[in-house]
Coordinates of C-alpha atoms and ligand atoms in Angstrom, one line a residue:
X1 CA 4.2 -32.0 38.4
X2 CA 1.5 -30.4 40.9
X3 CA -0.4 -33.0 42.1
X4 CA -3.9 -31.0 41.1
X5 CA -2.5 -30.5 36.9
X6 CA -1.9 -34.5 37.0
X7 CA -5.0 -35.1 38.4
X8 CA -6.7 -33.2 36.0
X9 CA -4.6 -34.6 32.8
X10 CA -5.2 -38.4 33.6
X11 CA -9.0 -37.7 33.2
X12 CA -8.4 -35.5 29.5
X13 CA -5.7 -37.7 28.6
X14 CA -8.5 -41.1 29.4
X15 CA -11.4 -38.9 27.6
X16 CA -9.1 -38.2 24.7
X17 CA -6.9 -41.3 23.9
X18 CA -4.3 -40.7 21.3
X19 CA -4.0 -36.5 21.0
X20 CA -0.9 -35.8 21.9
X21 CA -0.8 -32.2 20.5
X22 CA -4.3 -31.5 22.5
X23 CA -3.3 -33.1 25.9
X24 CA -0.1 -31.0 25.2
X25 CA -1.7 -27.8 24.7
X26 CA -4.2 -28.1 27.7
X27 CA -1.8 -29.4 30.1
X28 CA 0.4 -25.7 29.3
X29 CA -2.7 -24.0 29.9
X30 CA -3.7 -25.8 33.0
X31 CA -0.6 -25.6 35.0
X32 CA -1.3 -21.8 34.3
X33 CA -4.8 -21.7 35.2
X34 CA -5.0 -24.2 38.4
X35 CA -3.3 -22.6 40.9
X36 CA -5.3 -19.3 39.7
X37 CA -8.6 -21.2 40.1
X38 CA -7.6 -22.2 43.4
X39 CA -7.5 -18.6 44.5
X40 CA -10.6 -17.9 42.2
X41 CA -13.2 -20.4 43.9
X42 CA -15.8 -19.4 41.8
X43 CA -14.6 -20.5 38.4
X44 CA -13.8 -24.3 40.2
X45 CA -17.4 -24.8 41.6
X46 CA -18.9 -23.5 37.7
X47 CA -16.2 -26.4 36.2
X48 CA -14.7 -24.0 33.9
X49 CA -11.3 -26.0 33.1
X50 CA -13.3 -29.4 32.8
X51 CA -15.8 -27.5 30.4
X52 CA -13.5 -25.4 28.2
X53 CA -11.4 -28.4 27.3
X54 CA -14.5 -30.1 26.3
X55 CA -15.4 -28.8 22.6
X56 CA -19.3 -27.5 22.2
X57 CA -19.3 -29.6 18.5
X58 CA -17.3 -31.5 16.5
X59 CA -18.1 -32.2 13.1
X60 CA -16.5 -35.2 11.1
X61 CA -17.4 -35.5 7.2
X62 CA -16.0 -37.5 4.4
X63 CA -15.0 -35.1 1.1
X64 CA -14.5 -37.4 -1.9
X65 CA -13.2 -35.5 -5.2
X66 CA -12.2 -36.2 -8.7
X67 CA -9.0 -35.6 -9.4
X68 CA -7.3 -34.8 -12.9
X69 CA -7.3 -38.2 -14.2
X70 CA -10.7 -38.7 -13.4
X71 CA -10.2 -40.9 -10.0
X72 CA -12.0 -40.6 -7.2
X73 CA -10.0 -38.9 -4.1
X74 CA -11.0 -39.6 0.0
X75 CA -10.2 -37.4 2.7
X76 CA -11.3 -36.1 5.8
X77 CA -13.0 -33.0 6.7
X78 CA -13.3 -31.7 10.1
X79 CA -14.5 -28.5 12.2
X80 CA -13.8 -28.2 15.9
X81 CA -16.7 -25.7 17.5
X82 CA -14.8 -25.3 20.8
X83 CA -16.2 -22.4 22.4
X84 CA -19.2 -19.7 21.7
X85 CA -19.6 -17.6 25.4
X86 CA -17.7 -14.8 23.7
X87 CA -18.9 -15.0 20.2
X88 CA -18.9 -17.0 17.0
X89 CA -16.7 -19.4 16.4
X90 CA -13.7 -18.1 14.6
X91 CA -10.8 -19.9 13.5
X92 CA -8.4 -21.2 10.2
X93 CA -9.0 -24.1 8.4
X94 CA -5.7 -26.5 8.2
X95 CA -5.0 -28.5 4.7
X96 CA -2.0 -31.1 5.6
X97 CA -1.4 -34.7 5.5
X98 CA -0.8 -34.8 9.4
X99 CA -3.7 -33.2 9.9
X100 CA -6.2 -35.0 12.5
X101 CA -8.5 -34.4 15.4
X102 CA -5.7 -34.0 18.1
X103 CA -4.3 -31.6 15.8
X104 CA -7.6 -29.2 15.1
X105 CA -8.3 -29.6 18.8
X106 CA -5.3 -28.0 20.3
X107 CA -5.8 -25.4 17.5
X108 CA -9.1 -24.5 18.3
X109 CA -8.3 -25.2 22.6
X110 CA -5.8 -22.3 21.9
X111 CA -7.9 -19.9 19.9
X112 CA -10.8 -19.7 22.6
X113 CA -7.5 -18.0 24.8
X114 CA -6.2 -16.1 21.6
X115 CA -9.3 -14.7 20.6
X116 CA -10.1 -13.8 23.9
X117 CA -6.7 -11.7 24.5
X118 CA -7.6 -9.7 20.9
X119 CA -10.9 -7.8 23.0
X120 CA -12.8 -8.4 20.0
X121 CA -15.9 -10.9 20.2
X122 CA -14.6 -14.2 18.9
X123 CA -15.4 -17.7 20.0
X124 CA -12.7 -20.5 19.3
X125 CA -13.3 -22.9 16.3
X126 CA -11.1 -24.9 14.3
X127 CA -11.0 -26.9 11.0
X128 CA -9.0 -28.6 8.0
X129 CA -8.7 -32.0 6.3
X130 CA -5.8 -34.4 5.8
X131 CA -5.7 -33.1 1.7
X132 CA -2.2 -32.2 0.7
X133 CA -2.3 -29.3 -1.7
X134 CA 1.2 -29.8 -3.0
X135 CA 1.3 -31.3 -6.0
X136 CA -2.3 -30.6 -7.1
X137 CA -3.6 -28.4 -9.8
X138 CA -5.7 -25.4 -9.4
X139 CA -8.6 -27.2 -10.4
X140 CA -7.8 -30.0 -8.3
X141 CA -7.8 -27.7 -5.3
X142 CA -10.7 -26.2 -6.9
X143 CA -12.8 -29.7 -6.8
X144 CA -11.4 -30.3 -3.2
X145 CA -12.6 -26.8 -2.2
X146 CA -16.4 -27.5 -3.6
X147 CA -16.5 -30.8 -2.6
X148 CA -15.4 -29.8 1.7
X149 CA -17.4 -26.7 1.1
X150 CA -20.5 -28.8 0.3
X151 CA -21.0 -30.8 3.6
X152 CA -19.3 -27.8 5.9
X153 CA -21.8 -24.5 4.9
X154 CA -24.8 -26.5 6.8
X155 CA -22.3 -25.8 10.2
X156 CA -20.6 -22.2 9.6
X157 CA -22.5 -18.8 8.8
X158 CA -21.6 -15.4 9.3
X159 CA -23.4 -15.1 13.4
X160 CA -22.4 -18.6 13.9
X161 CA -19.1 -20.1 12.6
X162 CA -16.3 -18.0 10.3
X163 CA -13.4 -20.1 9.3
X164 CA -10.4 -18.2 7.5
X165 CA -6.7 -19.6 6.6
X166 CA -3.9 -21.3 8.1
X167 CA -1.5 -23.8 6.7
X168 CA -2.4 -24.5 3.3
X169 CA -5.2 -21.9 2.9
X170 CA -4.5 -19.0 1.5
X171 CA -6.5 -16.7 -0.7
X172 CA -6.9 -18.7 -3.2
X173 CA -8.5 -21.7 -1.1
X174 CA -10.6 -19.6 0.6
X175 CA -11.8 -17.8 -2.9
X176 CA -13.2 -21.4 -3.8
X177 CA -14.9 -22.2 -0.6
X178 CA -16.1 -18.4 -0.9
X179 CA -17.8 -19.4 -4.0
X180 CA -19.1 -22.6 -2.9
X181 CA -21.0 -21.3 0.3
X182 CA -22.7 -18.3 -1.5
X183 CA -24.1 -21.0 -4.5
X184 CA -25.2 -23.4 -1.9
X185 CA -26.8 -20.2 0.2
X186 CA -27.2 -17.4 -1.7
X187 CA -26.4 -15.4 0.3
X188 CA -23.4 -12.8 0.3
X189 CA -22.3 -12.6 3.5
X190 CA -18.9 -12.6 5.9
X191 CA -19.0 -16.4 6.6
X192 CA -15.4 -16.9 5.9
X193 CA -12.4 -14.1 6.3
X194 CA -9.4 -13.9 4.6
X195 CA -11.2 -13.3 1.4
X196 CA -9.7 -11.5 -1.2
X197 CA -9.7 -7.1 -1.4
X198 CA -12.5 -6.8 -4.4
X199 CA -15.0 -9.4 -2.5
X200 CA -15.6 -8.5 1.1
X201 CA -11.6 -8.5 2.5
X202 CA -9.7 -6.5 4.6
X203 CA -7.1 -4.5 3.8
X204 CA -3.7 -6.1 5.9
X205 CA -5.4 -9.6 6.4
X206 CA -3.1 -11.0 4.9
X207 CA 0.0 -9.0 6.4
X208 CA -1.7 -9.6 9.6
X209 CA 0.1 -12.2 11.4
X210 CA 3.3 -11.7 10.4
X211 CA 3.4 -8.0 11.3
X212 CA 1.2 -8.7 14.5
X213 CA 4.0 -11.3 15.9
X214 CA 6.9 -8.3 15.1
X215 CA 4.8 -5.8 17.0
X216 CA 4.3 -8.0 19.9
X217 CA 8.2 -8.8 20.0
X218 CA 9.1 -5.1 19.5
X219 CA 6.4 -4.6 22.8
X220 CA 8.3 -7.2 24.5
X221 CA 11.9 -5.9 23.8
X222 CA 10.6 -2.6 25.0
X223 CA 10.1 -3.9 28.4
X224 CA 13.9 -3.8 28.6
X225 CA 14.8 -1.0 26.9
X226 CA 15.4 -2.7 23.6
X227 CA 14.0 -3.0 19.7
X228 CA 14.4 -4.7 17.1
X229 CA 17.1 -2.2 15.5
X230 CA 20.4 -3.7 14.4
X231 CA 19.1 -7.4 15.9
X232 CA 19.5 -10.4 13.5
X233 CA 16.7 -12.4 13.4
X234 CA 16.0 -15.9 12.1
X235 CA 12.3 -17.0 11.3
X236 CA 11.4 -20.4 10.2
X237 CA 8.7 -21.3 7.4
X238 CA 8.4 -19.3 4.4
X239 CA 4.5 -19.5 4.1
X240 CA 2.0 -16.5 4.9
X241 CA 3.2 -15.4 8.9
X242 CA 6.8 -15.9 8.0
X243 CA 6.6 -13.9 4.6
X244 CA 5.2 -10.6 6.4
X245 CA 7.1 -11.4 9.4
X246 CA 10.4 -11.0 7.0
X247 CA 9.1 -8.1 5.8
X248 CA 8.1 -5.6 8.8
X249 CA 11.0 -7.0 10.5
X250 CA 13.4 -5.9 7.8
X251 CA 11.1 -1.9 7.4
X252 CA 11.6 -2.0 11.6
X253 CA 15.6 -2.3 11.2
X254 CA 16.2 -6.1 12.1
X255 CA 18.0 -8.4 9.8
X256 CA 16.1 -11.3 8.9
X257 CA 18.8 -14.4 8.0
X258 CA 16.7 -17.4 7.6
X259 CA 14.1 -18.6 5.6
X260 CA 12.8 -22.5 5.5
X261 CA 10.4 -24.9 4.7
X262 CA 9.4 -28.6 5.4
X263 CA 12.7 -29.8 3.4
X264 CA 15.2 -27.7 4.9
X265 CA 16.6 -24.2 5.3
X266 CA 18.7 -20.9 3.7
X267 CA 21.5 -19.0 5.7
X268 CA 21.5 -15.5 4.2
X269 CA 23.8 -13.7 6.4
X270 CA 23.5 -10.1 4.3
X271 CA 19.9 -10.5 5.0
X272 CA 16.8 -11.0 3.2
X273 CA 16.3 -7.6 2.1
X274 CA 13.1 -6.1 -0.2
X275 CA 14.1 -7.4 -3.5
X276 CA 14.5 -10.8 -2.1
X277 CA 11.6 -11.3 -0.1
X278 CA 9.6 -10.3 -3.1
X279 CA 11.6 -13.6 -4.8
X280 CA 10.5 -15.8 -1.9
X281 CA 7.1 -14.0 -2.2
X282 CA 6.6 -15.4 -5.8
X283 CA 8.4 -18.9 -5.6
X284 CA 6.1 -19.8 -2.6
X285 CA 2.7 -18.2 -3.6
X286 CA 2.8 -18.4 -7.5
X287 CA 5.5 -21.2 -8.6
X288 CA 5.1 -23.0 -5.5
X289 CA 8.4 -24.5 -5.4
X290 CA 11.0 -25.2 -2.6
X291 CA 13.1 -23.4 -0.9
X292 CA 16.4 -24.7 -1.8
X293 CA 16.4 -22.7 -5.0
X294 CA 16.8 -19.6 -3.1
X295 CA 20.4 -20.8 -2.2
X296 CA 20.6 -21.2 -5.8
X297 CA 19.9 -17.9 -6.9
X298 CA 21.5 -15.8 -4.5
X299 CA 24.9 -18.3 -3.8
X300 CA 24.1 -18.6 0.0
X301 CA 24.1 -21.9 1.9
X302 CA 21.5 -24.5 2.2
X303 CA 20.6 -27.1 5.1
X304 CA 18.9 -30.1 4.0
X305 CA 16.9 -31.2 6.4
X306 CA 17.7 -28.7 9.2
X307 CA 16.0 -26.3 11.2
X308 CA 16.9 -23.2 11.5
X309 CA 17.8 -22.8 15.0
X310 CA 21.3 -23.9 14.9
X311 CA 22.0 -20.2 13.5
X312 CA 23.3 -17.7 15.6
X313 CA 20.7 -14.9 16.2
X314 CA 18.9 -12.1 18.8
X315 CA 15.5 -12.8 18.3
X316 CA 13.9 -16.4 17.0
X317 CA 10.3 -16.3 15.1
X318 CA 9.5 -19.8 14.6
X319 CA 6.5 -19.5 11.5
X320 CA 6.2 -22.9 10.0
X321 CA 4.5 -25.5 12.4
X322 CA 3.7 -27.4 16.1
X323 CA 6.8 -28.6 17.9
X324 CA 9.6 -27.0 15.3
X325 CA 11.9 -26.6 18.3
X326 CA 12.8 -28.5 20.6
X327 CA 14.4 -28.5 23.7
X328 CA 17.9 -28.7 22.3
X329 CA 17.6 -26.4 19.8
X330 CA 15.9 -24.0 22.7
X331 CA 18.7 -24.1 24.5
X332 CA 21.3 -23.5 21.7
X333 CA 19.6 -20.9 20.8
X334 CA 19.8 -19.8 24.6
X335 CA 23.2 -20.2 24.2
X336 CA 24.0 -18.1 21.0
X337 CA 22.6 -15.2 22.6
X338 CA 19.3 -15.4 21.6
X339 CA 17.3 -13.0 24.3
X340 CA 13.4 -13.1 22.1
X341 CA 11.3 -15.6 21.3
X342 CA 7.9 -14.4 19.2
X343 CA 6.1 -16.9 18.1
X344 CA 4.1 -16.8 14.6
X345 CA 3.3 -20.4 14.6
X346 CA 0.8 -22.1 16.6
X347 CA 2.5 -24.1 19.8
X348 CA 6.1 -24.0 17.8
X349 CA 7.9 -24.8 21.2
X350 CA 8.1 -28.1 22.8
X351 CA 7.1 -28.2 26.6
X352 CA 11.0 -28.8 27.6
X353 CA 11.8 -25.9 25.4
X354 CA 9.4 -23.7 26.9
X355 CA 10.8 -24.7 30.4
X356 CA 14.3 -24.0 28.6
X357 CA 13.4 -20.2 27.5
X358 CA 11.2 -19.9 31.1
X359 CA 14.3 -20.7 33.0
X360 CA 16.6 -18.4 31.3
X361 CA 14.1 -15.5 31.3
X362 CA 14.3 -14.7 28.1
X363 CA 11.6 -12.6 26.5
X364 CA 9.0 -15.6 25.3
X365 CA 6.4 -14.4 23.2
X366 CA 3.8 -17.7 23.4
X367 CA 1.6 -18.0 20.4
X368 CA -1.7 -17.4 21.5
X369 CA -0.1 -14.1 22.8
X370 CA 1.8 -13.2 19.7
X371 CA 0.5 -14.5 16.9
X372 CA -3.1 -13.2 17.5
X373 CA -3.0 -10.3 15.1
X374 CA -4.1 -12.3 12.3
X375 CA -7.1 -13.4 14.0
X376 CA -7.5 -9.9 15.4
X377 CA -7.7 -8.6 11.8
X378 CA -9.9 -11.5 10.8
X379 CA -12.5 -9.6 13.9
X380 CA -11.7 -6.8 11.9
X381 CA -12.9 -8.0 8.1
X382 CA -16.1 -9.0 10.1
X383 CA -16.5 -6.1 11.4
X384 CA -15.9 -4.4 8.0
X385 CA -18.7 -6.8 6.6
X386 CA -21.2 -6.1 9.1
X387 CA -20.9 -2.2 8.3
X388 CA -20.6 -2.7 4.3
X389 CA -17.9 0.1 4.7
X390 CA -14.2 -0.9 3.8
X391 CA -11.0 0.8 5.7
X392 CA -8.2 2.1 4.3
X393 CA -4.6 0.6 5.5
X394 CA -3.5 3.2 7.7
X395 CA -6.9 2.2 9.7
X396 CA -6.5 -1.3 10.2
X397 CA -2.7 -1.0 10.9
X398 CA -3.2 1.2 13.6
X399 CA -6.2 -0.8 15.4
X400 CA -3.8 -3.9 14.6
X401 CA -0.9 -2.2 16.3
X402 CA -3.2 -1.0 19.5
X403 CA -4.6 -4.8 19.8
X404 CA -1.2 -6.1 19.7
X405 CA -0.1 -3.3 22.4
X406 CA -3.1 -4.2 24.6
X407 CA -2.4 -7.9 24.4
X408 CA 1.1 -7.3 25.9
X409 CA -0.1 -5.1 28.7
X410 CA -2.8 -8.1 29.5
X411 CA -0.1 -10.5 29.7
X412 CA 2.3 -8.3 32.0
X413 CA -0.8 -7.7 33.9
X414 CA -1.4 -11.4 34.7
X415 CA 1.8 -12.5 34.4
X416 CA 4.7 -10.5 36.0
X417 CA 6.3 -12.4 38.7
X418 CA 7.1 -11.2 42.5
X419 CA 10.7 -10.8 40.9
X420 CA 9.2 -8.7 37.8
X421 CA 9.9 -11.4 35.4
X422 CA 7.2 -11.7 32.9
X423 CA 5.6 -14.9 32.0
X424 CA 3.7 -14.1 29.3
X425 CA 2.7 -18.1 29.3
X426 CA 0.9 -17.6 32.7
X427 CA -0.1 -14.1 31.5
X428 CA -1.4 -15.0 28.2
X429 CA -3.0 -18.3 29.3
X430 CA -4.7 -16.2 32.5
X431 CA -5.6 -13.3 31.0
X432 CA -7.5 -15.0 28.4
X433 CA -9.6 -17.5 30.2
X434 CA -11.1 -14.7 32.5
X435 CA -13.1 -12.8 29.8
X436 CA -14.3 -16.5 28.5
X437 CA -14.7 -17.8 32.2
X438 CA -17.0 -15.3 33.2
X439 CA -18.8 -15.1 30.1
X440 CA -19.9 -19.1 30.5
X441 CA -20.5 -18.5 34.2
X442 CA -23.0 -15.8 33.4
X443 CA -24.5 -18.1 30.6
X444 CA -25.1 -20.8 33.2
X445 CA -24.9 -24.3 32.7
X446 CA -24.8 -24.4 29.1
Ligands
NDP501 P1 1.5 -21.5 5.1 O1 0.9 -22.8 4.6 O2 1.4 -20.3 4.3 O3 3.0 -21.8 5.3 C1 3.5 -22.8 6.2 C2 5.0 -22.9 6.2 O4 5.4 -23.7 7.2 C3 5.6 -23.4 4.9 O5 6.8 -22.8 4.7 C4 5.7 -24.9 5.2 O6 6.6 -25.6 4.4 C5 6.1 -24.9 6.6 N1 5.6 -26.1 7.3 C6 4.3 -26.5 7.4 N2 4.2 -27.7 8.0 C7 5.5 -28.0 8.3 C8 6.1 -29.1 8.9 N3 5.3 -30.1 9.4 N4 7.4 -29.1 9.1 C9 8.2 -28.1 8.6 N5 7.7 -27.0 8.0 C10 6.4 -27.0 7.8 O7 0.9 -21.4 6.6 P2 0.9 -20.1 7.5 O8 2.1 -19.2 7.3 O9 -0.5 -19.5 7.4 O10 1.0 -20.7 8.9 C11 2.2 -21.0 9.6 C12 1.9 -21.1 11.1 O11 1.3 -20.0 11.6 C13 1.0 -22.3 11.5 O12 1.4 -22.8 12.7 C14 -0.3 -21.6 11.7 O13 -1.2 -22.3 12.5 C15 0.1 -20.3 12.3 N6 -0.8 -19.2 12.2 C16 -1.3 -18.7 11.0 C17 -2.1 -17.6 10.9 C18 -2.6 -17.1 9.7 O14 -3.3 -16.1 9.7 N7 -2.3 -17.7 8.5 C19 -2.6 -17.0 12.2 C20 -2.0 -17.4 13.4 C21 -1.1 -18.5 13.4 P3 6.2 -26.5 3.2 O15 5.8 -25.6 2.1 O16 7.3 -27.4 2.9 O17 5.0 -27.3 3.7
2IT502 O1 -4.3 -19.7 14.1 C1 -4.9 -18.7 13.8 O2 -5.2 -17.8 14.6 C2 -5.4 -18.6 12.4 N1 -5.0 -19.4 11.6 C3 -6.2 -17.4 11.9 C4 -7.6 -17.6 12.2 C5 -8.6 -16.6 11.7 O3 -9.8 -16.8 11.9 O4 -8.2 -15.6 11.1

């Protein structure tokens, strides 16, 4: 390792003890980003890389709950204001049992770059709790909703801090906190995005991510002459991003042959076409049930327990979570051919995979690149908001498609090698600090 990266990590790794997934996510970023501060003087005397890895606020709040049977429920609430040079915080909010502050903080570390690369004016924020919504009732989820909702909307406003989804929020989480923040308020404004069409949402929001990470690999496999006609694709998860990945993949001509979730995964070789997305579409979002039963249906295989890069395909979306391939299932996938990696989930790749797909030079699409269309469109619902004017579909699908295009040409930009190789980790990691770098320079020491 360069001498100057492990300098820097022993002092984040001694100011943060016990975050793996955040000392992972700024030591990517810093190997990027040193070697272009050493050439850019000005951004090492200002302490840029020793100030953006240190987070402007986190909050810390206990949400207790009544469940159904009338006991009283614990858990953790958190928001991670990381950066505000560029604009107000923006980010999800996470509801998982593994979620924790290492976690949130390498989410919201990577969405001060992300947000950056969309050109819209976002800051980087991130939030969640350790609540596990499976299992629990609507009303449960309800109570859950009010009860986080009740301690976060002294933090967040519409200028400030706007939250949105991510795993385990969805429309109808972020229709209760909705609710909650305008009684406690009252006040109708765009503090949270995501929301649903009839109360202040966008149009494609929810499409947003998935589609966004197919443009960007269509952008990419255009760098080579290729698309994503005739490829087979497998995506992991089977949640929002890998839903509407599924589906523009299929409209764009690829053939999308996996599907998963935290139990396991479904080989469809035909394809998941239309009619069976729409099945996966309802088992996941109404009957929130597993999986496995789409084996069942359709007569197609099942892996219990497996991910689902031990397929043979052209192109891998991972959708579902951190670290859902590793660096043996990178390089199998190497090995079958795969030539495009586009990634819908937030840091899906292990570091030794990364290396892996860098090494081959294969096209590899890094999250905060490729999966920035759903915050993009978020930018977009506030922008919607602040005007009191909705757009049609057409409208945001074309300014989605021309931020996902401008992205790409900011990567290749910063990160296309003497040999013409593009990193897009170096391109994506580079071209997003400068914008936030410069802002907090001009701010001064703040
Ligand atoms: P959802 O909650 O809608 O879906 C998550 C999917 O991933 C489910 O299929 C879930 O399976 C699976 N999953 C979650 N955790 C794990 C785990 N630990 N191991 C295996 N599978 C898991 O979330 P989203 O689709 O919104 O988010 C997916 C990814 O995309 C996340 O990394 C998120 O940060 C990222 N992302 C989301 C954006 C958005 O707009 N929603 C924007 C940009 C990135 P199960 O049901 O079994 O838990
Ligand atoms: O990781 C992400 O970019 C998101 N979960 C979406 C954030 C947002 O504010 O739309």
């Amino acid at each position: 390792m360069d001498p100057r990266v492990q300098q820097f990590m022993a002092m984040i790794k001694a100011r943060n003890p016990g975050e793996n997934e955040f000392h992972q996510a700024v030591q990517e970023v810093a190997e990027s980003l040193i070697p272009f501060i050493e050439e850019n003087p000005k951004y090492k005397h200002a302490k840029i890389l020793e100030r953006i890895a240190e987070p402007e606020r986190t909050i810390i709040f206990r949400v207790p709950w009544l469940d159904d049977k009338g006991e009283v429920q614990i858990n953790r609430g958190f928001r991670i204001e990381m950066n505000s040079a560029i604009g107000p915080y923006k980010g999800g909010l996470r509801l998982h049992p593994t979620v924790n502050l290492g976690i949130l903080k390498f989410l919201a570390f990577e969405q001060v770059f992300k947000n950056s690369l969309t050109t819209l004016p976002m800051g980087g924020g991130k939030g969640g709790s350790d609540f596990d919504p499976k299992g629990k009732s609507d009303n449960e989820v309800m109570r859950f909703c009010q009860s986080f909702m009740s301690e976060l909307f002294r933090h967040i406003g519409a200028d400030t801090d706007v939250p949105a989804g991510d795993i385990g929020v969805g429309g109808r989480e972020i229709g209760f906190l909705f609710g909650q923040y305008k009684r406690l308020k009252n006040e109708f404004t765009g503090v949270l995005t995501g929301k649903g069409i009839e109360w202040g949402g966008s149009l494609i929001r929810p499409e947003a991510t998935g589609y966004g990470a197919t443009y960007f690999a269509q952008e990419m496999l255009s760098t080579r002459g290729g698309s994503l006609k005739g490829k087979i694709i497998s995506i992991s998860g089977s949640g929002n991003v890998a839903q509407f990945a599924t589906e523009k993949v299929s409209e764009l001509g690829g053939k999308v042959v996996t599907s998963s979730d935290s139990n396991g995964f479904i080989y469809d070789p035909k394809g998941i076409d239309a009619e069976k997305l729409n099945f996966i579409m309802e088992l996941k979002n109404v009957r929130r049930g597993r999986i496995k039963e789409y084996a069942e249906k359709y007569g197609v295989e099942y892996f219990e327990g497996k991910r689902p890069w031990i397929i043979k395909c052209d192109i891998a979306m991972p959708c579902a979570t951190q670290n859902e391939i590793n660096e043996e299932e990178a390089k199998l996938l190497v090995k079958n051919g795969c030539n495009c990696v586009s990634e819908g989930s937030n840091m899906p790749s292990t570091p030794e995979a990364v290396e892996v797909f860098l090494n081959a030079q294969i096209l590899y699409g890094p999250g905060k690149a490729a999966n920035a269309g759903g915050v993009a469109t978020s930018g977009l619902e506030m922008t919607q908001n602040s005007m009191r004017l909705p757009w049609s579909r057409e409208e945001v699908d074309e300014k989605l498609q021309t931020i996902m295009k401008n992205i790409h040409k900011t990567c290749v930009k910063y990160g296309t090698k003497d040999s013409g190789f593009i990193n897009y980790v170096d391109g994506a990691n580079i071209g997003g600090f400068v914008k936030v770098a410069n802002a907090m320079i001009a701010q001064g020491v703040v």
